[in-house]
Amino acid sequence: MYKVRIDSFEGPFDLLVYLLENAKMDIYHIRIAEITEQYLAYLREMDELNVNIGSEFIVLAAVLIRLKSERLLPRANESEGEVLPEDPAEELTARLEDYLLCKKQAELLARCRESQESVYEKPCEDLTQYVKEPKEILRSDSEHFVQAFLQFLRKKERVREVRKRYQRIRRQRASLEDRIAEMTSWMERRFSQGEEMFAFGEMLPEHADRYDVTLSFMSLLEMVKLQQVDAVQDKNYGTIRVLQKKEKKNSDV
């Protein structure tokens, strides 16, 4: 028994497709009488429930009734030499094909719209100030352009030569342990020559920069902490003098 289920449809063909799917009927093998009865029953049920039936639903119902009537009429006999008319269901099949194609494309467009709703675009800006004609137009002949380009190449070559000749070579920075070892070796030579005190500046490497001075000062503080040498300064910002440890000197005697 056919059960009517009231639902909202976008149009009469949407209802017809639902009925075909519910009856497990192929659009190329439509049983016109059966599907017409189901369609009319659906419209009667909608009318009893006071559901507004659009005129397009009535039009399709009339088409189905006409196709059903034509199907009931006797067909000419091909053996008698008469041409048989086309099957009435073929007209309905063609219209269903067009509808299903349009419905498929509509679903595709709906998915595209949903995907585009998550895309955010930069608002349009006024770019007229960048597309206006320039206030000044460069007027020059080809000879001036050639000379300017040659001058640019000569300048670029001079800069390359200067960088190649006067490129600053950055030497590898020494560590605290390396500087302590260098200063210890240097002081041992001075102490072995009989010197008992010398200025801190004498211990700095040649052409010392700020890093060398800081590293040497930290090395001296570490050596004083380890009681390897003594250091004195008579006044603030005065000369720092390095002395040989007395205990070590006495032990050597």
Coordinates of C-alpha atoms in Angstrom, one line a residue:
M1 CA 0.0 0.0 0.0
Y2 CA 1.3 3.5 -0.9
K3 CA 1.9 5.7 2.1
V4 CA 1.7 9.5 1.6
R5 CA 4.3 11.6 3.5
I6 CA 3.7 15.3 3.4
D7 CA 7.0 17.2 3.0
S8 CA 8.1 20.5 1.5
F9 CA 9.3 20.3 -2.1
E10 CA 10.8 22.9 -4.2
G11 CA 8.5 22.1 -7.2
P12 CA 6.4 19.5 -8.8
F13 CA 9.3 17.7 -10.3
D14 CA 11.0 17.5 -6.9
L15 CA 7.9 15.7 -5.7
L16 CA 7.9 13.5 -8.7
V17 CA 11.5 12.5 -8.2
Y18 CA 10.7 11.7 -4.6
L19 CA 7.8 9.4 -5.7
L20 CA 10.0 7.6 -8.2
E21 CA 12.7 7.0 -5.6
N22 CA 10.1 5.9 -3.1
A23 CA 8.6 3.4 -5.6
K24 CA 12.2 2.3 -6.7
M25 CA 11.3 3.3 -10.2
D26 CA 13.8 4.2 -12.9
I27 CA 13.1 7.4 -14.8
Y28 CA 13.7 5.5 -18.0
H29 CA 11.1 2.9 -17.1
I30 CA 8.3 4.9 -15.6
R31 CA 5.0 3.2 -14.9
I32 CA 2.8 6.1 -15.9
A33 CA -0.5 4.8 -14.4
E34 CA 1.1 3.9 -11.0
I35 CA 3.1 7.1 -10.6
T36 CA 0.1 9.3 -11.7
E37 CA -2.1 7.7 -9.0
Q38 CA 0.6 8.3 -6.4
Y39 CA 1.0 11.9 -7.5
L40 CA -2.7 12.6 -7.4
A41 CA -3.0 11.0 -4.0
Y42 CA -0.2 13.2 -2.7
L43 CA -2.0 16.3 -4.0
R44 CA -5.3 15.2 -2.3
E45 CA -3.5 14.7 1.0
M46 CA -1.9 18.1 0.7
D47 CA -5.4 19.6 0.0
E48 CA -6.9 17.9 3.0
L49 CA -4.1 19.3 5.2
N50 CA -4.8 22.8 3.9
V51 CA -1.3 22.9 2.3
N52 CA -1.0 25.5 -0.4
I53 CA -0.7 23.8 -3.7
G54 CA 1.0 25.8 -6.4
S55 CA -0.3 26.0 -9.9
E56 CA 2.8 24.2 -11.2
F57 CA 1.9 21.1 -9.2
I58 CA -1.6 21.2 -10.9
V59 CA 0.0 21.6 -14.3
L60 CA 2.2 18.5 -13.8
A61 CA -0.8 16.6 -12.6
A62 CA -2.6 17.4 -15.9
V63 CA 0.5 16.3 -17.8
L64 CA 0.6 13.0 -16.0
I65 CA -3.2 12.4 -16.6
R66 CA -2.7 13.2 -20.3
L67 CA 0.2 10.7 -20.5
K68 CA -1.8 8.1 -18.7
S69 CA -4.7 8.6 -21.2
E70 CA -2.4 8.3 -24.1
R71 CA -0.9 5.1 -22.7
L72 CA -4.3 3.6 -22.4
L73 CA -5.2 4.3 -26.1
P74 CA -4.5 1.4 -28.5
R75 CA -1.4 1.8 -30.6
A76 CA -1.1 1.3 -34.3
N77 CA 0.2 -1.9 -35.6
E78 CA 3.6 -1.6 -37.1
S79 CA 3.0 -4.7 -39.3
E80 CA 0.3 -2.8 -41.2
G81 CA 2.8 -0.2 -42.4
E82 CA 1.8 2.5 -40.0
V83 CA 4.4 4.4 -37.9
L84 CA 4.0 3.8 -34.2
P85 CA 3.9 7.1 -32.1
E86 CA 6.5 7.7 -29.5
D87 CA 6.0 6.3 -26.0
P88 CA 4.3 9.1 -23.9
A89 CA 6.7 8.4 -21.1
E90 CA 9.6 9.5 -23.2
E91 CA 8.4 13.1 -22.9
L92 CA 8.3 12.9 -19.1
T93 CA 11.7 11.2 -19.1
A94 CA 13.3 14.0 -21.1
R95 CA 11.9 16.6 -18.7
L96 CA 13.1 14.7 -15.7
E97 CA 16.6 14.4 -17.1
D98 CA 16.7 18.2 -17.6
Y99 CA 15.4 18.7 -14.0
L100 CA 17.9 16.3 -12.4
L101 CA 20.7 18.0 -14.3
C102 CA 19.6 21.4 -13.2
K103 CA 19.2 20.1 -9.6
K104 CA 22.7 18.7 -9.6
Q105 CA 24.2 21.9 -10.9
A106 CA 22.3 23.8 -8.2
E107 CA 23.7 21.6 -5.5
L108 CA 27.2 22.2 -6.9
L109 CA 26.7 26.0 -6.8
A110 CA 25.3 25.7 -3.2
R111 CA 28.5 23.9 -2.1
C112 CA 30.6 26.5 -3.8
R113 CA 28.7 29.3 -2.0
E114 CA 29.2 27.6 1.3
S115 CA 32.9 27.3 0.7
Q116 CA 33.2 30.9 -0.4
E117 CA 31.4 32.1 2.8
S118 CA 34.5 31.1 4.8
V119 CA 36.8 33.1 2.5
Y120 CA 37.5 36.7 3.6
E121 CA 38.7 39.2 1.1
K122 CA 40.5 42.5 1.6
P123 CA 38.2 45.5 1.2
C124 CA 38.5 47.4 -2.0
E125 CA 40.7 50.5 -1.7
D126 CA 40.9 53.7 -3.8
L127 CA 44.0 53.3 -6.0
T128 CA 43.3 56.2 -8.3
Q129 CA 46.2 58.2 -6.9
Y130 CA 48.5 55.4 -8.2
V131 CA 47.0 55.2 -11.6
K132 CA 46.9 58.8 -12.5
E133 CA 49.3 60.2 -15.1
P134 CA 52.7 61.3 -13.6
K135 CA 53.1 65.0 -13.0
E136 CA 56.5 64.9 -14.7
I137 CA 57.5 63.0 -17.8
L138 CA 61.1 62.0 -18.3
R139 CA 62.3 63.3 -21.7
S140 CA 65.6 62.1 -22.9
D141 CA 67.2 60.5 -26.0
S142 CA 68.8 57.1 -26.2
E143 CA 72.3 58.5 -25.9
H144 CA 71.6 59.9 -22.5
F145 CA 70.2 56.6 -21.3
V146 CA 73.3 54.8 -22.6
Q147 CA 75.7 57.2 -20.8
A148 CA 73.7 56.9 -17.6
F149 CA 73.8 53.1 -17.7
L150 CA 77.6 53.2 -18.4
Q151 CA 78.1 55.5 -15.5
F152 CA 76.1 53.2 -13.3
L153 CA 78.3 50.2 -14.3
R154 CA 81.5 52.2 -13.6
K155 CA 80.2 53.2 -10.2
K156 CA 79.3 49.7 -9.4
E157 CA 82.7 48.5 -10.4
R158 CA 84.4 51.1 -8.2
V159 CA 82.3 50.0 -5.2
R160 CA 83.3 46.4 -5.8
E161 CA 87.0 47.3 -5.9
V162 CA 86.8 49.3 -2.8
R163 CA 85.0 46.5 -0.9
K164 CA 87.5 44.0 -2.2
R165 CA 90.5 46.1 -1.1
Y166 CA 89.3 47.4 2.2
Q167 CA 87.1 44.6 3.4
R168 CA 87.4 44.3 7.1
I169 CA 88.6 40.9 8.2
R170 CA 86.9 40.0 11.5
R171 CA 89.2 37.8 13.6
Q172 CA 87.9 35.0 15.7
R173 CA 87.1 36.1 19.2
A174 CA 89.1 34.5 22.0
S175 CA 87.5 32.9 25.0
L176 CA 88.1 33.6 28.7
E177 CA 90.1 30.4 29.1
D178 CA 92.3 31.3 26.1
R179 CA 93.0 34.8 27.3
I180 CA 93.9 33.5 30.8
A181 CA 96.4 31.1 29.3
E182 CA 97.9 33.8 27.1
M183 CA 98.2 36.3 30.1
T184 CA 99.7 33.6 32.3
S185 CA 102.3 32.7 29.8
W186 CA 103.1 36.4 29.2
M187 CA 103.4 37.2 33.0
E188 CA 105.6 34.2 33.6
R189 CA 108.1 35.5 31.0
R190 CA 108.1 38.9 32.7
F191 CA 108.4 37.5 36.2
S192 CA 111.3 35.3 35.0
Q193 CA 113.1 38.4 33.8
G194 CA 113.0 39.9 37.4
E195 CA 110.1 42.2 37.0
E196 CA 107.7 42.2 40.0
M197 CA 105.0 44.7 38.8
F198 CA 103.7 46.0 35.5
A199 CA 100.7 47.9 34.2
F200 CA 97.6 46.1 33.1
G201 CA 97.7 47.9 29.8
E202 CA 100.9 46.2 28.9
M203 CA 99.1 42.8 28.9
L204 CA 96.6 43.9 26.2
P205 CA 97.1 42.5 22.7
E206 CA 98.1 44.8 19.9
H207 CA 95.3 46.9 18.4
A208 CA 93.0 45.8 21.2
D209 CA 89.3 46.8 20.8
R210 CA 86.6 47.0 23.5
Y211 CA 86.1 43.3 23.5
D212 CA 89.8 42.6 24.0
V213 CA 89.9 45.0 26.9
T214 CA 86.8 43.6 28.6
L215 CA 88.0 40.0 28.1
S216 CA 91.5 40.8 29.5
F217 CA 90.0 42.6 32.5
M218 CA 87.7 39.7 33.3
S219 CA 90.7 37.3 32.9
L220 CA 92.7 39.3 35.4
L221 CA 89.8 39.3 37.9
E222 CA 89.6 35.5 37.5
M223 CA 93.4 35.1 38.1
V224 CA 93.2 37.3 41.2
K225 CA 90.3 35.2 42.5
L226 CA 92.3 32.1 42.0
Q227 CA 95.2 33.8 43.9
Q228 CA 97.6 33.5 40.9
V229 CA 98.5 37.2 41.0
D230 CA 97.8 40.4 42.9
A231 CA 96.4 43.7 41.5
V232 CA 96.3 47.2 43.0
Q233 CA 94.8 50.5 42.0
D234 CA 95.8 53.7 43.9
K235 CA 92.7 55.7 42.9
N236 CA 89.5 55.5 41.0
Y237 CA 90.1 55.2 37.2
G238 CA 93.8 54.9 38.0
T239 CA 96.3 52.6 36.5
I240 CA 95.8 49.0 37.4
R241 CA 99.1 47.3 38.4
V242 CA 99.7 43.6 38.5
L243 CA 102.1 42.1 41.1
Q244 CA 103.5 38.7 41.5
K245 CA 102.1 36.7 44.4
K246 CA 104.3 37.0 47.5
E247 CA 103.7 33.5 48.7
K248 CA 104.7 32.2 45.3
K249 CA 107.8 34.4 45.2
N250 CA 108.9 33.3 48.6
S251 CA 108.4 29.6 47.8
D252 CA 110.6 30.0 44.7
V253 CA 113.5 31.3 46.8

